[in-house]
Short mmCIF file of C-alpha atoms in Angstrom, two decimals:
data_model
loop_
_atom_site.label_atom_id
_atom_site.label_comp_id
_atom_site.label_asym_id
_atom_site.label_seq_id
_atom_site.Cartn_x
_atom_site.Cartn_y
_atom_site.Cartn_z
CA MET A 23 2.02 -32.86 8.95
CA PRO A 24 -0.19 -32.78 12.04
CA LEU A 25 -0.48 -28.98 12.16
CA PHE A 26 -3.72 -28.94 14.12
CA ARG A 27 -3.67 -32.40 15.76
CA LYS A 28 -4.10 -31.30 19.38
CA VAL A 29 -6.11 -28.19 20.19
CA LEU A 30 -6.21 -26.17 23.39
CA TYR A 31 -9.58 -24.50 23.87
CA PRO A 32 -9.57 -22.20 26.90
CA THR A 33 -13.09 -21.10 27.75
CA ASP A 34 -14.55 -18.58 30.16
CA PHE A 35 -18.02 -19.83 29.09
CA SER A 36 -18.72 -16.48 27.43
CA GLU A 37 -20.53 -15.88 24.16
CA LEU A 38 -17.15 -15.24 22.55
CA ALA A 39 -15.85 -18.59 23.81
CA GLU A 40 -18.90 -20.17 22.17
CA ILE A 41 -17.87 -18.64 18.85
CA ALA A 42 -14.33 -19.93 19.37
CA LYS A 43 -15.80 -23.41 19.94
CA ASP A 44 -17.24 -23.38 16.41
CA TYR A 45 -13.68 -23.02 15.14
CA VAL A 46 -12.48 -25.84 17.36
CA LYS A 47 -15.17 -28.02 15.83
CA LYS A 48 -14.24 -26.95 12.31
CA LEU A 49 -10.60 -27.93 12.84
CA LYS A 50 -11.78 -31.54 13.01
CA GLU A 51 -11.89 -31.43 9.24
CA ALA A 52 -8.23 -30.34 9.21
CA ASN A 53 -7.31 -33.54 11.09
CA ALA A 54 -7.50 -32.26 14.63
CA LYS A 55 -7.91 -35.31 16.89
CA GLU A 56 -7.74 -34.11 20.49
CA VAL A 57 -9.06 -31.12 22.39
CA VAL A 58 -7.99 -29.94 25.81
CA VAL A 59 -10.83 -27.84 27.22
CA LEU A 60 -9.49 -25.51 29.89
CA HIS A 61 -11.30 -23.26 32.31
CA VAL A 62 -9.18 -21.11 34.57
CA ILE A 63 -10.81 -19.95 37.77
CA HIS A 64 -9.73 -16.44 38.62
CA PRO A 65 -9.60 -16.68 42.43
CA LEU A 66 -10.91 -13.15 42.82
CA GLU A 67 -14.27 -14.48 41.60
CA PHE A 68 -14.62 -16.11 45.00
CA SER A 69 -14.63 -14.92 48.61
CA ILE A 70 -11.55 -16.54 50.10
CA PRO A 71 -10.01 -13.85 52.30
CA GLN A 72 -8.16 -16.48 54.35
CA PHE A 73 -5.52 -17.07 51.64
CA ASP A 74 -2.54 -14.80 51.12
CA ASP A 75 -1.91 -16.14 47.65
CA PRO A 76 -5.20 -17.38 46.23
CA PHE A 77 -3.55 -17.74 42.80
CA ALA A 78 -1.50 -20.65 44.15
CA LEU A 79 -4.57 -22.67 45.22
CA ASP A 80 -5.57 -25.94 43.66
CA VAL A 81 -9.22 -26.56 42.87
CA ALA A 82 -9.78 -29.03 45.74
CA THR A 83 -8.41 -26.62 48.36
CA LEU A 84 -10.42 -23.77 46.90
CA TYR A 85 -13.54 -25.90 46.94
CA ALA A 86 -13.01 -26.97 50.54
CA HIS A 87 -12.91 -23.36 51.70
CA LEU A 88 -15.85 -21.96 49.82
CA PRO A 89 -19.22 -21.09 51.33
CA GLU A 90 -22.01 -23.38 50.06
CA ILE A 91 -23.40 -20.91 47.56
CA GLU A 92 -20.03 -20.52 45.90
CA LYS A 93 -19.44 -24.27 45.92
CA ALA A 94 -22.45 -24.43 43.61
CA ILE A 95 -20.79 -21.99 41.21
CA LEU A 96 -17.64 -24.09 41.10
CA LYS A 97 -19.72 -27.24 40.55
CA GLY A 98 -21.43 -25.38 37.73
CA HIS A 99 -18.07 -24.73 36.06
CA GLU A 100 -17.26 -28.43 36.24
CA GLU A 101 -20.60 -29.34 34.71
CA ARG A 102 -20.16 -26.90 31.86
CA LEU A 103 -16.76 -28.41 31.09
CA GLU A 104 -18.37 -31.85 31.00
CA GLU A 105 -21.08 -30.59 28.64
CA ILE A 106 -18.46 -29.23 26.26
CA LYS A 107 -16.58 -32.51 26.52
CA ARG A 108 -19.65 -34.49 25.50
CA GLU A 109 -20.37 -32.08 22.66
CA LEU A 110 -16.86 -32.43 21.23
CA GLU A 111 -16.69 -36.17 21.80
CA ALA A 112 -19.85 -36.51 19.75
CA LEU A 113 -17.84 -35.18 16.80
CA GLY A 114 -15.19 -37.84 17.29
CA TYR A 115 -12.69 -35.81 19.29
CA ARG A 116 -10.67 -37.22 22.15
CA VAL A 117 -11.31 -34.68 24.92
CA LYS A 118 -9.63 -33.82 28.20
CA THR A 119 -11.00 -31.18 30.54
CA ILE A 120 -8.87 -29.16 32.91
CA LEU A 121 -10.10 -26.85 35.65
CA THR A 122 -7.41 -24.80 37.37
CA VAL A 123 -7.07 -21.79 39.61
CA GLY A 124 -4.80 -18.92 38.61
CA GLU A 125 -4.05 -16.06 36.28
CA PRO A 126 -5.80 -17.06 33.04
CA LYS A 127 -3.07 -16.01 30.62
CA ARG A 128 -0.33 -17.80 32.60
CA GLU A 129 -2.38 -20.95 33.03
CA ILE A 130 -3.27 -21.07 29.34
CA VAL A 131 0.38 -20.80 28.30
CA ARG A 132 1.44 -23.34 30.93
CA VAL A 133 -1.19 -25.91 29.90
CA ALA A 134 -0.38 -25.35 26.20
CA GLU A 135 3.21 -26.30 26.93
CA GLU A 136 2.49 -29.17 29.29
CA GLU A 137 -0.03 -30.70 26.94
CA LYS A 138 2.11 -29.99 23.86
CA VAL A 139 -0.84 -28.70 21.89
CA ASN A 140 -0.47 -27.68 18.25
CA VAL A 141 -2.81 -24.69 18.34
CA ILE A 142 -4.72 -22.58 20.85
CA VAL A 143 -8.17 -21.32 19.83
CA ILE A 144 -9.10 -18.25 21.85
CA GLY A 145 -11.53 -15.35 21.71
CA TYR A 146 -10.32 -11.78 21.57
CA HIS A 147 -12.32 -8.74 22.55
CA GLY A 148 -11.62 -5.21 23.58
CA LYS A 149 -11.43 -4.61 27.29
CA SER A 150 -14.67 -3.99 29.14
CA LEU A 151 -14.71 -1.74 32.18
CA ILE A 152 -14.71 -4.65 34.63
CA GLU A 153 -11.86 -6.25 32.73
CA ARG A 154 -9.84 -3.05 32.88
CA ILE A 155 -10.39 -2.95 36.63
CA LEU A 156 -9.40 -6.58 37.09
CA GLU A 157 -6.64 -6.32 34.46
CA ILE A 158 -7.84 -9.48 32.77
CA GLY A 159 -8.69 -8.00 29.37
CA SER A 160 -5.42 -8.80 27.70
CA THR A 161 -5.54 -12.58 28.06
CA ALA A 162 -5.54 -13.28 24.32
CA LYS A 163 -2.79 -10.77 23.67
CA ALA A 164 -0.59 -12.20 26.43
CA VAL A 165 -1.22 -15.74 25.20
CA ILE A 166 -0.28 -14.80 21.62
CA LYS A 167 2.92 -13.24 22.90
CA GLU A 168 3.95 -16.02 25.27
CA ALA A 169 2.73 -19.23 23.66
CA SER A 170 5.15 -21.11 21.48
CA CYS A 171 2.41 -22.69 19.36
CA PRO A 172 0.11 -20.97 16.84
CA VAL A 173 -2.97 -19.19 18.15
CA LEU A 174 -6.27 -18.88 16.31
CA VAL A 175 -7.72 -15.60 17.53
CA VAL A 176 -11.47 -15.42 17.15
CA LYS A 177 -13.20 -12.04 17.11
CA LYS A 178 -16.73 -11.16 18.08
CA LYS A 179 -17.55 -9.11 15.00
CA GLU A 180 -17.17 -11.17 11.90
CA GLU A 181 -17.23 -10.64 8.18
CA GLY A 182 -19.39 -12.69 5.88
CA MET B 1 -20.65 -23.13 8.05
CA PRO B 2 -17.86 -21.77 5.84
CA LEU B 3 -15.62 -20.71 8.72
CA PHE B 4 -12.41 -20.80 6.72
CA ARG B 5 -13.73 -20.47 3.14
CA LYS B 6 -11.64 -17.48 2.07
CA VAL B 7 -8.15 -16.98 3.50
CA LEU B 8 -5.98 -13.88 3.47
CA TYR B 9 -2.30 -14.77 3.47
CA PRO B 10 -0.12 -11.67 3.82
CA THR B 11 3.51 -12.50 3.13
CA ASP B 12 6.76 -10.62 3.47
CA PHE B 13 8.49 -13.64 1.89
CA SER B 14 10.26 -14.37 5.17
CA GLU B 15 10.93 -17.77 6.71
CA LEU B 16 8.08 -17.11 9.12
CA ALA B 17 5.71 -16.38 6.23
CA GLU B 18 6.75 -19.75 4.78
CA ILE B 19 5.67 -21.44 8.02
CA ALA B 20 2.37 -19.54 7.87
CA LYS B 21 1.90 -20.85 4.31
CA ASP B 22 1.89 -24.43 5.63
CA TYR B 23 -1.14 -23.50 7.72
CA VAL B 24 -2.83 -21.90 4.73
CA LYS B 25 -2.35 -25.17 2.87
CA LYS B 26 -3.68 -27.19 5.80
CA LEU B 27 -6.88 -25.14 5.93
CA LYS B 28 -7.78 -26.66 2.56
CA GLU B 29 -8.88 -29.71 4.52
CA ALA B 30 -11.21 -27.52 6.60
CA ASN B 31 -12.96 -26.45 3.39
CA ALA B 32 -10.99 -23.34 2.55
CA LYS B 33 -11.53 -22.63 -1.15
CA GLU B 34 -9.87 -19.31 -1.94
CA VAL B 35 -6.65 -17.61 -0.92
CA VAL B 36 -5.76 -13.96 -1.34
CA VAL B 37 -1.97 -13.71 -1.29
CA LEU B 38 -0.92 -10.19 -0.32
CA HIS B 39 2.46 -8.55 -0.32
CA VAL B 40 2.64 -5.02 0.96
CA ILE B 41 5.59 -2.98 -0.22
CA HIS B 42 6.85 -0.73 2.51
CA PRO B 43 7.87 2.33 0.46
CA LEU B 44 10.89 2.97 2.66
CA GLU B 45 12.42 -0.15 1.11
CA PHE B 46 12.96 1.91 -2.01
CA SER B 47 14.78 5.12 -2.86
CA ILE B 48 12.02 7.46 -3.94
CA PRO B 49 12.93 10.81 -2.41
CA GLN B 50 10.76 12.65 -4.95
CA PHE B 51 7.49 11.71 -3.20
CA ASP B 52 6.16 13.53 -0.16
CA ASP B 53 3.83 10.68 0.72
CA PRO B 54 5.31 7.46 -0.59
CA PHE B 55 2.68 5.48 1.37
CA ALA B 56 0.00 6.79 -0.99
CA LEU B 57 1.71 5.47 -4.14
CA ASP B 58 0.27 2.76 -6.30
CA VAL B 59 2.57 0.02 -7.58
CA ALA B 60 2.65 1.30 -11.18
CA THR B 61 3.69 4.81 -10.12
CA LEU B 62 6.28 3.40 -7.74
CA TYR B 63 7.64 1.19 -10.49
CA ALA B 64 7.84 4.04 -12.99
CA HIS B 65 10.02 6.07 -10.65
CA LEU B 66 12.47 3.41 -9.51
CA PRO B 67 16.07 3.14 -10.66
CA GLU B 68 16.68 0.00 -12.77
CA ILE B 69 18.23 -2.02 -9.99
CA GLU B 70 15.22 -1.47 -7.74
CA LYS B 71 12.81 -2.23 -10.57
CA ALA B 72 14.35 -5.70 -10.53
CA ILE B 73 13.53 -6.05 -6.82
CA LEU B 74 9.91 -5.09 -7.45
CA LYS B 75 9.72 -7.53 -10.37
CA GLY B 76 11.13 -10.14 -8.00
CA HIS B 77 8.26 -9.52 -5.57
CA GLU B 78 5.74 -10.02 -8.37
CA GLU B 79 7.40 -13.25 -9.42
CA ARG B 80 7.38 -14.61 -5.88
CA LEU B 81 3.67 -13.87 -5.59
CA GLU B 82 3.13 -15.77 -8.84
CA GLU B 83 5.14 -18.72 -7.53
CA ILE B 84 3.01 -18.87 -4.38
CA LYS B 85 -0.10 -18.61 -6.54
CA ARG B 86 0.96 -21.62 -8.62
CA GLU B 87 1.86 -23.58 -5.50
CA LEU B 88 -1.56 -23.00 -3.91
CA GLU B 89 -3.47 -23.53 -7.16
CA ALA B 90 -1.81 -26.93 -7.42
CA LEU B 91 -3.67 -27.85 -4.21
CA GLY B 92 -6.99 -26.84 -5.74
CA TYR B 93 -7.24 -23.34 -4.30
CA ARG B 94 -8.64 -20.40 -6.20
CA VAL B 95 -5.90 -17.78 -5.78
CA LYS B 96 -5.71 -14.02 -6.19
CA THR B 97 -2.48 -12.10 -5.69
CA ILE B 98 -2.34 -8.50 -4.56
CA LEU B 99 0.73 -6.28 -4.49
CA THR B 100 0.24 -2.90 -2.82
CA VAL B 101 2.28 -0.05 -1.42
CA GLY B 102 1.67 1.16 2.12
CA GLU B 103 1.81 0.50 5.83
CA PRO B 104 1.61 -3.31 6.08
CA LYS B 105 -0.80 -3.50 9.03
CA ARG B 106 -3.23 -1.00 7.47
CA GLU B 107 -3.13 -2.64 4.07
CA ILE B 108 -3.69 -6.11 5.54
CA VAL B 109 -6.77 -4.96 7.46
CA ARG B 110 -8.06 -3.01 4.44
CA VAL B 111 -7.67 -5.96 2.06
CA ALA B 112 -9.23 -8.34 4.61
CA GLU B 113 -12.32 -6.15 4.65
CA GLU B 114 -12.47 -5.46 0.93
CA GLU B 115 -12.07 -9.11 0.08
CA LYS B 116 -14.39 -10.26 2.89
CA VAL B 117 -12.02 -13.00 3.95
CA ASN B 118 -12.97 -15.45 6.71
CA VAL B 119 -9.54 -15.72 8.29
CA ILE B 120 -6.11 -14.09 8.11
CA VAL B 121 -3.06 -16.35 8.51
CA ILE B 122 -0.07 -14.32 9.66
CA GLY B 123 3.31 -14.85 11.27
CA TYR B 124 4.18 -13.31 14.61
CA HIS B 125 7.65 -12.71 15.94
CA GLY B 126 9.27 -10.51 18.50
CA LYS B 127 10.61 -7.25 17.24
CA SER B 128 14.11 -7.24 15.82
CA LEU B 129 16.28 -4.15 16.09
CA ILE B 130 15.60 -3.06 12.53
CA GLU B 131 11.89 -3.57 13.07
CA ARG B 132 11.94 -1.48 16.20
CA ILE B 133 13.68 1.26 14.23
CA LEU B 134 11.19 1.07 11.36
CA GLU B 135 8.27 0.47 13.75
CA ILE B 136 7.06 -2.44 11.65
CA GLY B 137 7.41 -5.17 14.27
CA SER B 138 3.87 -5.02 15.53
CA THR B 139 2.12 -5.87 12.26
CA ALA B 140 0.53 -9.06 13.57
CA LYS B 141 -0.55 -7.41 16.81
CA ALA B 142 -2.12 -4.46 14.99
CA VAL B 143 -3.87 -6.81 12.56
CA ILE B 144 -5.30 -8.90 15.41
CA LYS B 145 -6.60 -5.76 17.05
CA GLU B 146 -8.08 -4.12 13.97
CA ALA B 147 -9.31 -6.98 11.81
CA SER B 148 -12.93 -8.00 12.19
CA CYS B 149 -12.28 -11.60 11.09
CA PRO B 150 -10.38 -14.32 12.99
CA VAL B 151 -6.60 -14.35 12.75
CA LEU B 152 -4.44 -17.47 12.85
CA VAL B 153 -1.19 -16.30 14.40
CA VAL B 154 1.76 -18.50 13.52
CA LYS B 155 4.87 -18.46 15.68
CA LYS B 156 8.42 -19.26 14.76
CA LYS B 157 9.15 -21.58 17.67
CA GLU B 158 6.78 -24.49 17.65
CA GLU B 159 5.93 -27.37 19.90
CA GLY B 160 5.83 -30.92 18.70
#
């Protein structure tokens, strides 16, 4: 039974996402073969006042409208995805990277369904102040609730 | 890194817990060695009006005060734990079974800490009417929030 064959690994490039990546790697031993590495760009990270619905943007349109300094940030995201890709490929994984714009929890659930993954590996932490303000702290919780596949929830504090 | 070495598998013997058990088995390939199989008896399952705080009972005291017909139910729980133990031992796991009385979410988190497990594998489903009434539907959510170790959340509907 290919319980863990295809893994979705959403990353915000945080320390917690790094910890989650260790679990993605470990699932290789449980016959995981493919990883979809997803980074969702929250459009409020960028200064794009010209769009009424920045959540509906695609990456190319977003890129085209960014000031130079923010273009570099977006390029940086792409490079970090490529680094993760190389790191996972070195273990023998087939890897696909996806960079999208939107509400992280919705995009994660959408990609999980589109890509028909068998498990999502995601970090969970309490809400920080900035997250409470931006209402982005409950990504893991929303994903657990909405996803139809199993979710491996990785915590920051760990036993053992 | 022994990311999945010791697994806590809380079971209410439901169909969903059966699905979760498949994941417990699969983690053997990712170097899991030990499984703690836990069943928490919710004291409101039983007719024990003589106790002010049935949540504080131990299993022996509960057993001693049950009418015969309910003793059989409790015995049944013990036998099912033993069956699961044999099933997992057959795969090469070291297995410990624990039967306790209490609030499931609290007991699961407590046992996870006491036993220093590396991961909890638990089923998640929406709340049914009876669960809403008994306020037991959010076990998985509470465990995810409170546990310090990773939690593999298994859903009923699955992709692929």
